[in-house]
PDB file of C-alpha atoms in Angstrom:
ATOM      1  CA  MET A   1     -21.920   2.610  34.979  1.00  0.00           C
ATOM      2  CA  PRO A   2     -19.684   2.522  31.859  1.00  0.00           C
ATOM      3  CA  ASN A   3     -19.123  -0.643  30.372  1.00  0.00           C
ATOM      4  CA  PRO A   4     -15.941  -2.154  30.975  1.00  0.00           C
ATOM      5  CA  GLN A   5     -16.065  -3.935  27.393  1.00  0.00           C
ATOM      6  CA  GLN A   6     -16.153  -0.905  25.693  1.00  0.00           C
ATOM      7  CA  LYS A   7     -13.312   1.330  24.936  1.00  0.00           C
ATOM      8  CA  ALA A   8     -13.062   4.825  23.576  1.00  0.00           C
ATOM      9  CA  GLY A   9     -11.216   7.259  22.332  1.00  0.00           C
ATOM     10  CA  LEU A  10      -8.092   7.657  20.060  1.00  0.00           C
ATOM     11  CA  PHE A  11      -6.241   4.392  21.314  1.00  0.00           C
ATOM     12  CA  GLN A  12      -9.252   2.027  21.071  1.00  0.00           C
ATOM     13  CA  PHE A  13      -7.507  -1.089  19.562  1.00  0.00           C
ATOM     14  CA  TYR A  14      -9.092  -4.495  18.759  1.00  0.00           C
ATOM     15  CA  PRO A  15      -6.535  -7.704  18.925  1.00  0.00           C
ATOM     16  CA  HIS A  16      -8.284  -9.149  15.728  1.00  0.00           C
ATOM     17  CA  ASN A  17      -6.669  -6.553  13.812  1.00  0.00           C
ATOM     18  CA  LEU A  18      -3.368  -7.952  14.189  1.00  0.00           C
ATOM     19  CA  LEU A  19      -4.172 -10.089  11.406  1.00  0.00           C
ATOM     20  CA  TRP A  20      -4.182  -6.820   8.943  1.00  0.00           C
ATOM     21  CA  VAL A  21      -1.104  -6.021  10.602  1.00  0.00           C
ATOM     22  CA  GLY A  22       0.440  -9.360   9.609  1.00  0.00           C
ATOM     23  CA  LEU A  23      -0.920  -8.751   6.250  1.00  0.00           C
ATOM     24  CA  SER A  24       1.225  -5.445   5.772  1.00  0.00           C
ATOM     25  CA  ILE A  25       3.942  -6.951   7.207  1.00  0.00           C
ATOM     26  CA  VAL A  26       3.880  -9.785   4.603  1.00  0.00           C
ATOM     27  CA  ALA A  27       3.718  -7.136   1.845  1.00  0.00           C
ATOM     28  CA  ILE A  28       6.560  -5.300   3.170  1.00  0.00           C
ATOM     29  CA  VAL A  29       8.671  -8.110   3.447  1.00  0.00           C
ATOM     30  CA  LEU A  30       7.980  -9.758  -0.012  1.00  0.00           C
ATOM     31  CA  ASP A  31       8.361  -6.231  -1.484  1.00  0.00           C
ATOM     32  CA  GLN A  32      11.912  -5.711   0.186  1.00  0.00           C
ATOM     33  CA  TRP A  33      12.990  -9.388  -0.827  1.00  0.00           C
ATOM     34  CA  THR A  34      11.907  -9.198  -4.059  1.00  0.00           C
ATOM     35  CA  LYS A  35      13.859  -5.487  -4.646  1.00  0.00           C
ATOM     36  CA  TRP A  36      16.738  -7.346  -3.123  1.00  0.00           C
ATOM     37  CA  ILE A  37      16.796  -9.949  -5.896  1.00  0.00           C
ATOM     38  CA  ALA A  38      16.179  -7.542  -8.564  1.00  0.00           C
ATOM     39  CA  SER A  39      19.143  -5.595  -7.099  1.00  0.00           C
ATOM     40  CA  THR A  40      21.290  -8.187  -7.024  1.00  0.00           C
ATOM     41  CA  HIS A  41      20.670 -10.026 -10.031  1.00  0.00           C
ATOM     42  CA  LEU A  42      19.582  -7.162 -12.558  1.00  0.00           C
ATOM     43  CA  ASN A  43      21.829  -4.956 -14.428  1.00  0.00           C
ATOM     44  CA  TYR A  44      20.637  -1.360 -14.099  1.00  0.00           C
ATOM     45  CA  ALA A  45      18.328  -0.719 -16.809  1.00  0.00           C
ATOM     46  CA  ASP A  46      19.029  -3.574 -18.637  1.00  0.00           C
ATOM     47  CA  PRO A  47      15.740  -5.250 -19.517  1.00  0.00           C
ATOM     48  CA  VAL A  48      15.438  -9.208 -19.079  1.00  0.00           C
ATOM     49  CA  PRO A  49      12.146 -10.633 -21.212  1.00  0.00           C
ATOM     50  CA  VAL A  50       9.873 -12.781 -19.089  1.00  0.00           C
ATOM     51  CA  LEU A  51       6.708 -12.624 -21.240  1.00  0.00           C
ATOM     52  CA  PRO A  52       5.957 -10.671 -24.567  1.00  0.00           C
ATOM     53  CA  PHE A  53       4.665  -7.980 -22.734  1.00  0.00           C
ATOM     54  CA  LEU A  54       6.905  -8.045 -19.196  1.00  0.00           C
ATOM     55  CA  ASN A  55      10.566  -7.631 -18.616  1.00  0.00           C
ATOM     56  CA  TRP A  56      12.274  -7.434 -15.543  1.00  0.00           C
ATOM     57  CA  THR A  57      14.377  -3.963 -15.658  1.00  0.00           C
ATOM     58  CA  LEU A  58      15.937  -2.544 -12.513  1.00  0.00           C
ATOM     59  CA  LEU A  59      15.581   1.027 -12.178  1.00  0.00           C
ATOM     60  CA  HIS A  60      15.719   3.660  -9.385  1.00  0.00           C
ATOM     61  CA  ASN A  61      12.806   6.115  -8.757  1.00  0.00           C
ATOM     62  CA  TYR A  62      13.893   9.367  -7.062  1.00  0.00           C
ATOM     63  CA  GLY A  63      10.291  10.611  -7.475  1.00  0.00           C
ATOM     64  CA  ALA A  64       7.040   9.489  -6.818  1.00  0.00           C
ATOM     65  CA  ALA A  65       4.641   7.480  -8.297  1.00  0.00           C
ATOM     66  CA  PHE A  66       5.704   6.878 -11.803  1.00  0.00           C
ATOM     67  CA  SER A  67       8.892   8.827 -11.218  1.00  0.00           C
ATOM     68  CA  PHE A  68       6.601  12.120 -10.804  1.00  0.00           C
ATOM     69  CA  LEU A  69       8.909  14.753  -9.627  1.00  0.00           C
ATOM     70  CA  SER A  70      12.222  12.628  -9.934  1.00  0.00           C
ATOM     71  CA  ASP A  71      14.233  15.314 -11.422  1.00  0.00           C
ATOM     72  CA  ALA A  72      12.760  18.304  -8.576  1.00  0.00           C
ATOM     73  CA  GLY A  73      16.226  18.796  -7.024  1.00  0.00           C
ATOM     74  CA  GLY A  74      16.037  16.473  -3.946  1.00  0.00           C
ATOM     75  CA  TRP A  75      13.507  18.124  -2.103  1.00  0.00           C
ATOM     76  CA  GLN A  76      11.020  15.744  -3.107  1.00  0.00           C
ATOM     77  CA  ARG A  77      12.800  12.666  -1.282  1.00  0.00           C
ATOM     78  CA  TYR A  78      12.367  14.431   2.057  1.00  0.00           C
ATOM     79  CA  PHE A  79       8.940  15.128   1.398  1.00  0.00           C
ATOM     80  CA  PHE A  80       8.070  11.831   0.227  1.00  0.00           C
ATOM     81  CA  THR A  81       9.471  10.370   3.121  1.00  0.00           C
ATOM     82  CA  SER A  82       7.685  12.396   5.483  1.00  0.00           C
ATOM     83  CA  LEU A  83       4.305  12.075   4.013  1.00  0.00           C
ATOM     84  CA  ALA A  84       4.697   8.510   3.952  1.00  0.00           C
ATOM     85  CA  ALA A  85       5.738   8.061   7.453  1.00  0.00           C
ATOM     86  CA  LEU A  86       2.771  10.398   8.460  1.00  0.00           C
ATOM     87  CA  VAL A  87       0.230   8.471   6.442  1.00  0.00           C
ATOM     88  CA  SER A  88       1.645   5.395   7.705  1.00  0.00           C
ATOM     89  CA  VAL A  89       1.381   6.059  11.361  1.00  0.00           C
ATOM     90  CA  ILE A  90      -2.324   7.246  10.597  1.00  0.00           C
ATOM     91  CA  PHE A  91      -3.007   4.127   8.536  1.00  0.00           C
ATOM     92  CA  VAL A  92      -1.825   1.907  11.929  1.00  0.00           C
ATOM     93  CA  PHE A  93      -3.934   3.793  14.327  1.00  0.00           C
ATOM     94  CA  TRP A  94      -7.064   3.444  11.511  1.00  0.00           C
ATOM     95  CA  LEU A  95      -6.542  -0.229  10.909  1.00  0.00           C
ATOM     96  CA  MET A  96      -6.224  -1.247  14.751  1.00  0.00           C
ATOM     97  CA  ARG A  97      -9.645   0.615  15.201  1.00  0.00           C
ATOM     98  CA  MET A  98     -11.274  -1.763  12.545  1.00  0.00           C
ATOM     99  CA  PRO A  99     -14.668  -3.545  13.893  1.00  0.00           C
ATOM    100  CA  LYS A 100     -14.294  -7.353  13.525  1.00  0.00           C
ATOM    101  CA  HIS A 101     -17.230  -7.588  10.793  1.00  0.00           C
ATOM    102  CA  ILE A 102     -15.562  -5.590   8.160  1.00  0.00           C
ATOM    103  CA  THR A 103     -13.040  -7.342   6.011  1.00  0.00           C
ATOM    104  CA  ILE A 104     -12.628  -5.341   2.839  1.00  0.00           C
ATOM    105  CA  LEU A 105     -11.524  -1.871   4.308  1.00  0.00           C
ATOM    106  CA  PRO A 106      -8.949  -3.055   6.603  1.00  0.00           C
ATOM    107  CA  MET A 107      -7.460  -5.376   3.854  1.00  0.00           C
ATOM    108  CA  ALA A 108      -7.293  -2.324   1.548  1.00  0.00           C
ATOM    109  CA  ILE A 109      -5.700  -0.274   4.748  1.00  0.00           C
ATOM    110  CA  ALA A 110      -3.024  -3.099   5.291  1.00  0.00           C
ATOM    111  CA  LEU A 111      -2.171  -3.220   1.552  1.00  0.00           C
ATOM    112  CA  ILE A 112      -1.851   0.478   1.274  1.00  0.00           C
ATOM    113  CA  LEU A 113       0.217   0.327   4.508  1.00  0.00           C
ATOM    114  CA  GLY A 114       2.608  -2.151   3.459  1.00  0.00           C
ATOM    115  CA  GLY A 115       3.242  -0.770   0.194  1.00  0.00           C
ATOM    116  CA  ALA A 116       3.739   2.674   1.771  1.00  0.00           C
ATOM    117  CA  VAL A 117       6.389   1.209   4.383  1.00  0.00           C
ATOM    118  CA  GLY A 118       7.931  -0.930   1.801  1.00  0.00           C
ATOM    119  CA  ASN A 119       8.773   2.282  -0.504  1.00  0.00           C
ATOM    120  CA  LEU A 120       9.373   4.145   2.625  1.00  0.00           C
ATOM    121  CA  ILE A 121      12.356   1.820   3.668  1.00  0.00           C
ATOM    122  CA  ASP A 122      14.168   2.268   0.163  1.00  0.00           C
ATOM    123  CA  ARG A 123      13.630   5.801   0.281  1.00  0.00           C
ATOM    124  CA  VAL A 124      15.217   5.969   3.934  1.00  0.00           C
ATOM    125  CA  THR A 125      17.795   3.563   3.117  1.00  0.00           C
ATOM    126  CA  LEU A 126      18.712   4.156  -0.306  1.00  0.00           C
ATOM    127  CA  GLY A 127      17.480   7.555  -1.338  1.00  0.00           C
ATOM    128  CA  TYR A 128      15.399   6.299  -4.204  1.00  0.00           C
ATOM    129  CA  VAL A 129      12.711   3.377  -4.668  1.00  0.00           C
ATOM    130  CA  VAL A 130      13.684   0.354  -6.677  1.00  0.00           C
ATOM    131  CA  ASP A 131      11.400  -0.566  -9.259  1.00  0.00           C
ATOM    132  CA  PHE A 132      11.944  -3.864 -11.544  1.00  0.00           C
ATOM    133  CA  ILE A 133       8.520  -4.784 -13.115  1.00  0.00           C
ATOM    134  CA  HIS A 134       8.372  -3.274 -16.111  1.00  0.00           C
ATOM    135  CA  VAL A 135       4.891  -3.783 -18.639  1.00  0.00           C
ATOM    136  CA  TYR A 136       4.674  -2.846 -21.895  1.00  0.00           C
ATOM    137  CA  TYR A 137       2.660  -3.391 -25.236  1.00  0.00           C
ATOM    138  CA  ASN A 138       4.517  -2.882 -28.719  1.00  0.00           C
ATOM    139  CA  ASN A 139       6.105   0.728 -28.260  1.00  0.00           C
ATOM    140  CA  SER A 140       3.703   1.633 -25.243  1.00  0.00           C
ATOM    141  CA  HIS A 141       5.559   1.187 -21.908  1.00  0.00           C
ATOM    142  CA  PHE A 142       4.152   1.637 -18.606  1.00  0.00           C
ATOM    143  CA  PRO A 143       6.433   3.335 -16.056  1.00  0.00           C
ATOM    144  CA  ALA A 144       8.408   0.161 -14.102  1.00  0.00           C
ATOM    145  CA  PHE A 145       7.079  -0.494 -10.536  1.00  0.00           C
ATOM    146  CA  ASN A 146       7.587  -2.969  -7.684  1.00  0.00           C
ATOM    147  CA  LEU A 147       5.442  -5.144  -5.280  1.00  0.00           C
ATOM    148  CA  ALA A 148       4.936  -2.304  -3.050  1.00  0.00           C
ATOM    149  CA  ASP A 149       3.371  -0.220  -5.792  1.00  0.00           C
ATOM    150  CA  SER A 150       1.021  -3.105  -6.636  1.00  0.00           C
ATOM    151  CA  ALA A 151       0.057  -3.575  -2.787  1.00  0.00           C
ATOM    152  CA  ILE A 152      -0.742   0.255  -3.027  1.00  0.00           C
ATOM    153  CA  THR A 153      -2.785  -0.012  -6.348  1.00  0.00           C
ATOM    154  CA  LEU A 154      -4.574  -3.328  -5.208  1.00  0.00           C
ATOM    155  CA  GLY A 155      -5.421  -1.290  -1.630  1.00  0.00           C
ATOM    156  CA  THR A 156      -6.568   1.715  -3.409  1.00  0.00           C
ATOM    157  CA  ILE A 157      -9.027  -0.260  -5.748  1.00  0.00           C
ATOM    158  CA  LEU A 158     -10.194  -2.050  -2.532  1.00  0.00           C
ATOM    159  CA  LEU A 159     -10.657   1.118  -0.590  1.00  0.00           C
ATOM    160  CA  LEU A 160     -12.633   2.564  -3.709  1.00  0.00           C
ATOM    161  CA  ILE A 161     -14.891  -0.278  -3.790  1.00  0.00           C
ATOM    162  CA  ASP A 162     -15.630   0.029  -0.144  1.00  0.00           C
ATOM    163  CA  THR A 163     -16.185   3.545  -0.311  1.00  0.00           C
ATOM    164  CA  PHE A 164     -18.545   3.474  -3.143  1.00  0.00           C
ATOM    165  CA  PHE A 165     -20.530  -0.095  -2.462  1.00  0.00           C
ATOM    166  CA  LEU A 166     -19.810  -1.614   0.960  1.00  0.00           C
ATOM    167  CA  GLU A 167     -19.902   1.419   2.881  1.00  0.00           C
ATOM    168  CA  LYS A 168     -23.446   2.404   1.939  1.00  0.00           C
ATOM    169  CA  HIS A 169     -24.645  -0.965   3.073  1.00  0.00           C
ATOM    170  CA  ARG A 170     -22.878  -0.897   6.367  1.00  0.00           C
ATOM    171  CA  ILE A 171     -24.923   2.553   7.021  1.00  0.00           C
ATOM    172  CA  GLN A 172     -28.008   1.116   5.958  1.00  0.00           C
ATOM    173  CA  ARG A 173     -27.855  -2.078   8.289  1.00  0.00           C
ATOM    174  CA  ALA A 174     -26.657   0.107  11.066  1.00  0.00           C
ATOM    175  CA  ASP A 175     -29.924   2.523  10.644  1.00  0.00           C
ATOM    176  CA  MET A 176     -32.009  -0.511  10.514  1.00  0.00           C
ATOM    177  CA  GLN A 177     -30.323  -1.764  13.642  1.00  0.00           C
ATOM    178  CA  HIS A 178     -30.860   1.446  15.300  1.00  0.00           C
ATOM    179  CA  HIS A 179     -34.455   1.822  14.263  1.00  0.00           C
ATOM    180  CA  GLU A 180     -35.266  -1.824  15.673  1.00  0.00           C
TER     181      GLU A 180
END
């Protein structure tokens, strides 16, 4: 007889994962809020010094990460918009299926999702992504970025940590429990 407590299939969702969806929403809101502040208080391409290695510099990114393909003729907007939308849907399904005992992986997915949606909103509404955080050292400049990019980067780091260090321990624990 099937256990009514066990759900199976593609639409297996756990309510505790709404916390992670909430983290994605916080990332989206903070990203959009800071982009609005940058867009309304900064002049385009005019750096405002904050620290000896940091400026607020409003820039528009028509490409992908670090302006990759920004001068590709326009097709990249639709490509990156479609890709971000598809990945976001996949990540929502993945996120909602996370078991309760896992923490780092859903946090990583939530941050990547929040960042992807934050930049997706810009692409759909503006046709470009608003960047404003400009880090540099002497004459070496890192491409400008935003909070969505920061969330994606942090999420990716956490995903790599989970993949290379924590997944192995989960598999070992599952094997030990299986053999008991």
